Short mmCIF file of C-alpha atoms in Angstrom, two decimals:
data_model
loop_
_atom_site.label_atom_id
_atom_site.label_comp_id
_atom_site.label_asym_id
_atom_site.label_seq_id
_atom_site.Cartn_x
_atom_site.Cartn_y
_atom_site.Cartn_z
CA UNK A 1 -26.85 38.95 -75.57
CA UNK A 2 -28.57 35.86 -75.06
CA UNK A 3 -30.74 35.84 -77.97
CA UNK A 4 -27.01 36.53 -80.21
CA UNK A 5 -25.53 33.55 -78.20
CA UNK A 6 -28.52 31.27 -79.01
CA UNK A 7 -28.55 32.24 -82.78
CA UNK A 8 -24.64 31.43 -83.06
CA UNK A 9 -25.45 28.29 -81.28
CA UNK A 10 -27.61 27.30 -83.79
CA UNK A 11 -25.17 28.19 -86.68
CA UNK A 12 -22.35 26.72 -85.17
CA UNK A 13 -24.58 23.24 -84.69
CA UNK A 14 -26.24 23.33 -88.18
CA UNK A 15 -22.79 24.26 -89.33
CA UNK A 16 -21.51 20.90 -87.63
CA UNK A 17 -24.77 18.70 -88.65
CA UNK A 18 -23.73 19.89 -92.30
CA UNK A 19 -20.01 18.28 -92.05
CA UNK A 20 -21.73 15.16 -90.97
CA UNK A 21 -24.02 14.76 -93.65
CA UNK A 22 -20.93 15.12 -96.09
CA UNK A 23 -21.06 12.36 -98.70
CA UNK A 24 -18.01 10.74 -96.95
CA UNK A 25 -18.62 10.93 -93.56
CA UNK A 26 -22.07 9.38 -94.51
CA UNK A 27 -20.78 6.47 -96.70
CA UNK A 28 -18.56 5.65 -93.16
CA UNK A 29 -21.40 5.64 -91.53
CA UNK A 30 -23.42 3.13 -93.90
CA UNK A 31 -20.17 0.62 -94.88
CA UNK A 32 -19.73 0.42 -90.59
CA UNK A 33 -23.96 -0.23 -90.35
CA UNK A 34 -23.65 -2.69 -92.57
CA UNK A 35 -20.65 -4.43 -91.53
CA UNK A 36 -22.31 -4.75 -87.85
CA UNK A 37 -25.27 -5.89 -89.81
CA UNK A 38 -23.67 -8.92 -91.95
CA UNK A 39 -21.88 -9.59 -88.64
CA UNK A 40 -24.71 -10.28 -86.72
CA UNK A 41 -26.12 -12.37 -89.45
CA UNK A 42 -23.51 -14.43 -90.21
CA UNK A 43 -21.03 -14.95 -87.71
CA UNK A 44 -22.98 -17.06 -85.26
CA UNK A 45 -21.12 -15.99 -82.41
CA UNK A 46 -21.83 -16.31 -78.91
CA UNK A 47 -24.26 -14.14 -77.54
CA UNK A 48 -21.31 -11.89 -75.29
CA UNK A 49 -19.19 -11.08 -78.23
CA UNK A 50 -21.94 -10.66 -80.93
CA UNK A 51 -23.22 -7.91 -78.41
CA UNK A 52 -20.34 -6.60 -77.28
CA UNK A 53 -19.13 -5.85 -81.49
CA UNK A 54 -22.50 -4.13 -80.94
CA UNK A 55 -21.41 -1.62 -78.61
CA UNK A 56 -17.84 -1.21 -79.99
CA UNK A 57 -19.64 0.21 -82.95
CA UNK A 58 -22.07 2.50 -81.01
CA UNK A 59 -18.31 3.95 -79.58
CA UNK A 60 -17.25 4.17 -82.93
CA UNK A 61 -20.17 6.10 -84.62
CA UNK A 62 -19.92 8.24 -81.29
CA UNK A 63 -15.99 8.89 -81.89
CA UNK A 64 -16.84 9.58 -85.29
CA UNK A 65 -18.92 12.48 -84.47
CA UNK A 66 -17.26 13.43 -81.25
CA UNK A 67 -13.88 13.88 -83.80
CA UNK A 68 -15.86 14.89 -87.01
CA UNK A 69 -14.13 18.88 -86.78
CA UNK A 70 -10.90 17.95 -86.15
CA UNK A 71 -10.97 15.32 -89.30
CA UNK A 72 -12.35 18.44 -91.55
CA UNK A 73 -10.06 20.65 -89.81
CA UNK A 74 -12.41 22.68 -88.87
CA UNK A 75 -11.49 23.22 -84.88
CA UNK A 76 -10.40 26.93 -85.17
CA UNK A 77 -14.05 27.78 -85.78
CA UNK A 78 -15.51 25.43 -83.14
CA UNK A 79 -12.51 26.97 -80.71
CA UNK A 80 -13.33 30.21 -81.01
CA UNK A 81 -17.40 29.85 -80.74
CA UNK A 82 -19.53 30.93 -77.81
CA UNK A 83 -21.07 26.97 -77.74
CA UNK A 84 -20.08 25.37 -74.48
CA UNK A 85 -18.38 21.95 -74.47
CA UNK A 86 -20.66 20.24 -72.13
CA UNK A 87 -23.68 21.59 -74.72
CA UNK A 88 -21.56 20.03 -77.44
CA UNK A 89 -21.27 16.87 -76.00
CA UNK A 90 -24.82 17.12 -75.38
CA UNK A 91 -25.70 17.60 -79.48
CA UNK A 92 -23.36 15.14 -79.94
CA UNK A 93 -25.10 12.68 -77.79
CA UNK A 94 -28.60 13.36 -79.76
CA UNK A 95 -26.75 13.17 -83.07
CA UNK A 96 -25.32 9.28 -81.50
CA UNK A 97 -28.72 8.34 -80.42
CA UNK A 98 -30.01 9.16 -83.84
CA UNK A 99 -26.85 7.25 -85.81
CA UNK A 100 -27.23 4.37 -83.41
CA UNK A 101 -30.84 3.67 -83.77
CA UNK A 102 -31.33 0.84 -86.20
CA UNK A 103 -27.90 -0.89 -84.16
CA UNK A 104 -30.05 -0.14 -80.99
CA UNK A 105 -33.05 -1.89 -82.56
CA UNK A 106 -31.16 -4.87 -84.02
CA UNK A 107 -29.32 -5.67 -80.16
CA UNK A 108 -33.21 -5.61 -78.62
CA UNK A 109 -33.73 -8.02 -81.55
CA UNK A 110 -30.47 -10.35 -80.82
CA UNK A 111 -31.48 -10.08 -77.14
CA UNK A 112 -35.05 -11.17 -78.11
CA UNK A 113 -34.01 -14.18 -80.20
CA UNK A 114 -32.17 -15.56 -77.59
CA UNK A 115 -34.44 -14.81 -74.53
CA UNK A 116 -37.62 -14.92 -75.82
CA UNK A 117 -39.79 -15.24 -72.80
CA UNK A 118 -37.72 -12.16 -70.93
CA UNK A 119 -39.95 -8.93 -70.60
CA UNK A 120 -39.15 -6.51 -73.34
CA UNK A 121 -38.95 -3.94 -70.78
CA UNK A 122 -35.78 -5.41 -69.42
CA UNK A 123 -34.61 -6.30 -72.78
CA UNK A 124 -35.21 -2.18 -73.27
CA UNK A 125 -33.96 -1.00 -69.92
CA UNK A 126 -30.43 -3.63 -70.48
CA UNK A 127 -29.74 -2.35 -74.27
CA UNK A 128 -30.53 1.65 -73.57
CA UNK A 129 -28.34 1.91 -70.42
CA UNK A 130 -25.79 -0.09 -72.20
CA UNK A 131 -25.97 2.05 -75.53
CA UNK A 132 -25.86 5.32 -73.95
CA UNK A 133 -22.68 4.08 -71.91
CA UNK A 134 -21.22 3.09 -75.71
CA UNK A 135 -21.93 6.56 -76.85
CA UNK A 136 -20.89 8.66 -73.89
CA UNK A 137 -17.63 6.35 -74.05
CA UNK A 138 -16.96 7.06 -77.56
CA UNK A 139 -17.68 10.74 -77.04
CA UNK A 140 -15.29 10.84 -74.19
CA UNK A 141 -12.38 9.38 -75.78
CA UNK A 142 -13.36 11.81 -78.99
CA UNK A 143 -12.62 15.08 -76.46
CA UNK A 144 -9.75 13.64 -75.26
CA UNK A 145 -7.64 12.62 -77.75
CA UNK A 146 -6.64 13.81 -80.27
CA UNK A 147 -5.15 10.92 -82.55
CA UNK A 148 -8.65 9.46 -84.07
CA UNK A 149 -6.33 5.75 -84.66
CA UNK A 150 -5.36 5.89 -81.33
CA UNK A 151 -9.35 6.28 -79.93
CA UNK A 152 -10.64 3.97 -82.28
CA UNK A 153 -7.60 1.40 -80.54
CA UNK A 154 -9.11 2.57 -76.93
CA UNK A 155 -11.92 1.62 -78.37
CA UNK A 156 -11.21 -1.93 -79.61
CA UNK A 157 -9.32 -2.37 -76.32
CA UNK A 158 -12.41 -2.16 -74.13
CA UNK A 159 -15.02 -3.33 -75.84
CA UNK A 160 -13.51 -6.58 -77.44
CA UNK A 161 -11.96 -8.13 -73.58
CA UNK A 162 -15.79 -7.57 -72.73
CA UNK A 163 -17.06 -10.25 -75.17
CA UNK A 164 -13.95 -12.53 -75.14
CA UNK A 165 -13.56 -12.87 -71.01
CA UNK A 166 -15.53 -15.42 -69.16
CA UNK A 167 -18.79 -13.72 -67.45
CA UNK A 168 -16.99 -14.59 -64.14
CA UNK A 169 -14.42 -11.70 -64.84
CA UNK A 170 -16.93 -9.22 -66.20
CA UNK A 171 -18.20 -9.61 -62.25
CA UNK A 172 -15.44 -8.34 -61.34
CA UNK A 173 -15.98 -4.95 -63.38
CA UNK A 174 -19.86 -5.15 -62.81
CA UNK A 175 -20.27 -1.41 -62.32
CA UNK A 176 -18.70 -0.74 -65.62
CA UNK A 177 -19.20 -3.83 -67.85
CA UNK A 178 -22.02 -2.81 -69.54
CA UNK A 179 -22.37 -6.50 -70.64
CA UNK A 180 -23.20 -7.56 -67.20
CA UNK A 181 -27.03 -7.35 -67.29
CA UNK A 182 -27.61 -10.33 -69.95
CA UNK A 183 -26.09 -12.98 -68.45
CA UNK A 184 -29.90 -12.89 -66.66
CA UNK A 185 -32.14 -10.60 -68.18
CA UNK A 186 -34.83 -12.06 -66.20
CA UNK A 187 -33.50 -10.12 -62.82
CA UNK A 188 -31.86 -6.95 -63.71
CA UNK A 189 -29.18 -6.06 -61.58
CA UNK A 190 -30.30 -2.51 -60.84
CA UNK A 191 -26.54 -1.68 -59.23
CA UNK A 192 -25.05 -2.70 -62.76
CA UNK A 193 -27.65 -0.02 -64.45
CA UNK A 194 -26.80 2.54 -61.52
CA UNK A 195 -22.62 2.17 -62.00
CA UNK A 196 -23.29 2.35 -65.79
CA UNK A 197 -25.46 5.60 -65.37
CA UNK A 198 -23.10 7.07 -63.27
CA UNK A 199 -20.02 6.51 -65.69
CA UNK A 200 -22.03 7.83 -68.26
CA UNK A 201 -22.52 11.07 -66.31
CA UNK A 202 -18.51 11.38 -65.22
CA UNK A 203 -17.87 10.86 -69.38
CA UNK A 204 -20.23 13.86 -69.62
CA UNK A 205 -18.15 15.82 -66.89
CA UNK A 206 -15.00 14.60 -67.38
CA UNK A 207 -15.42 15.49 -71.49
CA UNK A 208 -16.00 18.73 -71.05
CA UNK A 209 -13.25 19.36 -67.77
CA UNK A 210 -10.31 17.38 -69.98
CA UNK A 211 -11.53 18.39 -73.26
CA UNK A 212 -8.34 19.56 -75.80
CA UNK A 213 -10.73 22.15 -76.42
CA UNK A 214 -9.78 25.65 -74.55
CA UNK A 215 -12.60 27.30 -72.37
CA UNK A 216 -16.12 26.20 -73.63
CA UNK A 217 -17.61 26.29 -70.44
CA UNK A 218 -14.99 24.69 -68.33
CA UNK A 219 -16.20 26.77 -65.68
CA UNK A 220 -19.74 26.31 -65.69
CA UNK A 221 -21.28 24.57 -62.40
CA UNK A 222 -22.76 21.60 -65.22
CA UNK A 223 -19.70 19.57 -65.54
CA UNK A 224 -18.85 19.79 -62.10
CA UNK A 225 -22.52 18.56 -60.49
CA UNK A 226 -22.30 16.04 -62.91
CA UNK A 227 -19.18 14.80 -62.14
CA UNK A 228 -19.67 14.69 -58.42
CA UNK A 229 -23.12 13.00 -58.74
CA UNK A 230 -21.44 10.45 -60.67
CA UNK A 231 -19.15 9.60 -58.31
CA UNK A 232 -21.77 10.36 -55.88
CA UNK A 233 -23.62 7.07 -57.36
CA UNK A 234 -20.56 5.02 -58.05
CA UNK A 235 -19.63 5.67 -54.12
CA UNK A 236 -23.36 4.30 -53.33
CA UNK A 237 -23.59 1.26 -55.26
CA UNK A 238 -20.18 0.02 -53.80
CA UNK A 239 -21.32 1.41 -50.24
CA UNK A 240 -24.71 -0.46 -50.68
CA UNK A 241 -22.90 -3.80 -51.49
CA UNK A 242 -20.49 -3.63 -48.46
CA UNK A 243 -23.25 -3.06 -46.58
CA UNK A 244 -24.98 -5.75 -48.11
CA UNK A 245 -22.10 -8.41 -47.59
CA UNK A 246 -21.73 -7.46 -43.95
CA UNK A 247 -25.04 -7.55 -43.41
CA UNK A 248 -25.34 -11.02 -44.78
CA UNK A 249 -21.64 -12.49 -43.38
CA UNK A 250 -23.31 -11.61 -39.95
CA UNK A 251 -26.79 -13.05 -39.92
CA UNK A 252 -27.81 -16.72 -39.29
CA UNK A 253 -28.82 -19.06 -42.12
CA UNK A 254 -32.85 -19.73 -42.23
CA UNK A 255 -34.17 -23.24 -43.60
CA UNK A 256 -36.61 -24.64 -46.22
CA UNK A 257 -36.96 -28.67 -46.49
CA UNK A 258 -38.57 -29.80 -49.41
CA UNK A 259 -38.97 -33.91 -49.53
CA UNK A 260 -35.98 -35.22 -47.83
CA UNK A 261 -33.64 -32.14 -49.27
CA UNK A 262 -32.75 -29.45 -46.90
CA UNK A 263 -31.61 -26.26 -47.87
CA UNK A 264 -29.68 -23.75 -45.46
CA UNK A 265 -29.64 -20.37 -47.36
CA UNK A 266 -29.23 -16.34 -46.76
CA UNK A 267 -28.71 -13.48 -49.05
CA UNK A 268 -31.75 -14.96 -51.50
CA UNK A 269 -35.36 -15.20 -51.22
CA UNK A 270 -37.27 -18.26 -50.07
CA UNK A 271 -38.77 -18.63 -53.48
CA UNK A 272 -35.05 -18.99 -54.84
CA UNK A 273 -34.30 -21.26 -51.92
CA UNK A 274 -37.25 -23.65 -52.40
CA UNK A 275 -36.30 -23.59 -56.52
CA UNK A 276 -33.14 -25.13 -55.75
CA UNK A 277 -34.24 -27.20 -53.29
CA UNK A 278 -36.97 -28.65 -55.70
CA UNK A 279 -34.75 -29.13 -58.31
CA UNK A 280 -31.83 -31.26 -56.23
CA UNK A 281 -34.41 -32.94 -54.76
CA UNK A 282 -35.72 -34.09 -58.11
CA UNK A 283 -32.41 -34.65 -59.61
CA UNK A 284 -32.25 -37.35 -56.50
CA UNK A 285 -35.13 -39.06 -56.88
CA UNK A 286 -34.63 -39.42 -60.43
CA UNK A 287 -30.87 -40.84 -60.23
CA UNK A 288 -32.59 -43.21 -57.30
CA UNK A 289 -35.01 -44.43 -59.44
CA UNK A 290 -32.42 -45.73 -62.25
CA UNK A 291 -31.32 -47.64 -59.11
CA UNK A 292 -27.67 -45.93 -58.42
CA UNK A 293 -26.77 -44.98 -55.06
CA UNK A 294 -27.01 -41.48 -54.78
CA UNK A 295 -25.55 -39.52 -52.11
CA UNK A 296 -27.53 -36.90 -50.61
CA UNK A 297 -26.61 -33.60 -49.24
CA UNK A 298 -27.76 -30.65 -47.39
CA UNK A 299 -27.43 -27.00 -49.73
CA UNK A 300 -26.13 -24.16 -48.10
CA UNK A 301 -26.42 -21.14 -50.09
CA UNK A 302 -24.76 -17.93 -49.77
CA UNK A 303 -25.74 -14.71 -51.60
CA UNK A 304 -22.77 -12.14 -51.58
CA UNK A 305 -22.51 -9.22 -53.96
CA UNK A 306 -19.15 -9.35 -53.95
CA UNK A 307 -16.11 -12.65 -53.71
CA UNK A 308 -12.56 -12.01 -52.39
CA UNK A 309 -10.76 -13.96 -54.96
CA UNK A 310 -10.98 -13.54 -58.52
CA UNK A 311 -12.80 -16.33 -59.83
CA UNK A 312 -13.98 -18.15 -56.35
CA UNK A 313 -15.70 -21.15 -56.36
CA UNK A 314 -19.07 -21.86 -56.68
CA UNK A 315 -19.81 -25.17 -54.95
CA UNK A 316 -17.12 -26.48 -52.13
CA UNK A 317 -17.90 -29.89 -50.97
CA UNK A 318 -17.89 -30.14 -46.96
CA UNK A 319 -18.32 -33.60 -46.26
CA UNK A 320 -22.13 -34.00 -46.57
CA UNK A 321 -23.06 -30.53 -47.42
CA UNK A 322 -22.51 -28.63 -50.94
CA UNK A 323 -21.86 -24.92 -50.26
CA UNK A 324 -23.14 -23.29 -53.22
CA UNK A 325 -21.69 -19.18 -53.30
CA UNK A 326 -23.88 -16.93 -55.29
CA UNK A 327 -21.94 -14.02 -56.52
CA UNK A 328 -24.06 -13.67 -60.24
CA UNK A 329 -27.49 -13.19 -60.84
CA UNK A 330 -25.90 -15.49 -63.82
CA UNK A 331 -26.30 -18.20 -61.15
CA UNK A 332 -29.90 -17.67 -59.92
CA UNK A 333 -31.45 -18.29 -63.44
CA UNK A 334 -31.40 -22.12 -64.49
CA UNK A 335 -32.81 -21.30 -68.22
CA UNK A 336 -28.81 -20.24 -69.61
CA UNK A 337 -27.25 -19.24 -66.19
CA UNK A 338 -25.85 -22.19 -64.16
CA UNK A 339 -26.50 -25.87 -65.62
CA UNK A 340 -27.06 -26.88 -61.79
CA UNK A 341 -28.48 -30.36 -62.27
CA UNK A 342 -25.19 -31.30 -64.48
CA UNK A 343 -22.63 -29.67 -61.72
CA UNK A 344 -24.55 -31.52 -58.59
CA UNK A 345 -25.15 -34.86 -60.64
CA UNK A 346 -20.98 -35.53 -60.18
CA UNK A 347 -21.45 -35.11 -56.21
CA UNK A 348 -24.18 -37.28 -56.08
CA UNK A 349 -22.94 -39.75 -58.61
CA UNK A 350 -19.21 -39.66 -57.59
CA UNK A 351 -17.82 -41.74 -60.63
CA UNK A 352 -15.66 -44.60 -59.54
CA UNK A 353 -12.07 -44.98 -60.05
CA UNK A 354 -11.94 -48.84 -60.96
CA UNK A 355 -13.98 -48.85 -64.19
CA UNK A 356 -12.86 -49.19 -67.90
CA UNK A 357 -13.45 -47.42 -70.43
CA UNK A 358 -16.73 -48.90 -71.92
CA UNK A 359 -18.17 -48.33 -67.94
CA UNK A 360 -17.12 -44.29 -68.08
CA UNK A 361 -19.02 -43.94 -71.31
CA UNK A 362 -22.08 -45.61 -69.92
CA UNK A 363 -22.26 -43.57 -66.61
CA UNK A 364 -21.85 -40.59 -68.42
CA UNK A 365 -24.96 -41.71 -70.35
CA UNK A 366 -26.56 -42.75 -67.96
CA UNK A 367 -26.00 -39.01 -65.91
CA UNK A 368 -26.74 -37.33 -69.19
CA UNK A 369 -30.27 -39.07 -69.47
CA UNK A 370 -30.88 -38.40 -65.07
CA UNK A 371 -30.43 -34.97 -66.51
CA UNK A 372 -32.63 -35.03 -69.12
CA UNK A 373 -35.49 -36.49 -67.28
CA UNK A 374 -35.01 -33.82 -64.80
CA UNK A 375 -35.41 -30.73 -67.44
CA UNK A 376 -38.52 -32.92 -69.42
CA UNK A 377 -40.00 -33.16 -65.75
CA UNK A 378 -39.59 -29.38 -65.12
CA UNK A 379 -39.85 -29.39 -61.15
CA UNK A 380 -41.16 -25.85 -60.03
CA UNK A 381 -41.02 -24.70 -63.32
CA UNK A 382 -37.44 -23.96 -62.73
CA UNK A 383 -36.95 -24.17 -66.40
CA UNK A 384 -39.20 -21.58 -67.88
CA UNK A 385 -37.89 -22.51 -71.27
CA UNK A 386 -37.56 -25.99 -72.95
CA UNK A 387 -34.93 -27.15 -74.80
CA UNK A 388 -35.50 -29.27 -78.14
#
């Protein structure tokens, strides 16, 4: 019986692959791949929108595979087969990875071009996790939504907003946002990767349990185990964040001093605190050398994994203290993350309200010269990349 079932599974898979390799299906795939390649080559959009469009096409390929039997009117053959739905989804995952491989390489190249000094391992990890998430989302939608147009619309409504929204909004959906890690690929956000893994497993389990296909192994333990494991991972990440935030809130500030700049910090490492202190001290000294009258502040840095408001204030001035709220890895990255020197210059050199237009322009140029000099000095090697 097992041998007969295995033979039948093989026949079904071969038949399914033959559908996939029919001329019209191959043409659709090649046209779609050409469109996304042209988009990457000629549309100079921001990295977030470019990356999310690539993920949209990966999800689209997977949707094509998941709904191919519907569009070829072979549902009865698939519905009465002995192939369990969870195994069918596994096969669809394999084929989706093969079809998406050119895009996967393109996305690695996109990140490598944007972040040439980041570890290739980091880039591969980021791309692979987001691609698997996109594949499983496409398969999941294809399994539960019968109308292809509606399914594609759902994918568009998921992936395009991710690229168009500000990074701070993606942080609010950090468990399920596959582009969170591109905002600081130097420092992998493991909570995001675990969240994407949990969501992929959830798509796998629910794709079987909610599939429009009747029977098909829904009573098997495999989709239930996948669903329970996915929920455990997501709840575990959420619980870790709550515990981390509570520990930070109840802990006392540590202190570090560089020159005359004092930094009070909690939730970040002493190395990261020293980076902030070194940059601020250099900024202050360069401004002082320009014969301005900079205002000195103490930095008070708090790292939280989540913030209560939808778009919390990153810097809050409190007398001679700048309270800095870190709630994203982006804010710990100095090259492409947060331009702290530009943010701080407005505090240490506040602009007078009684200036003429010419004086305002001159003051802006002065601030810009100070920032450029600080970047050239590269205090503490906080800038691993130097601009042209």
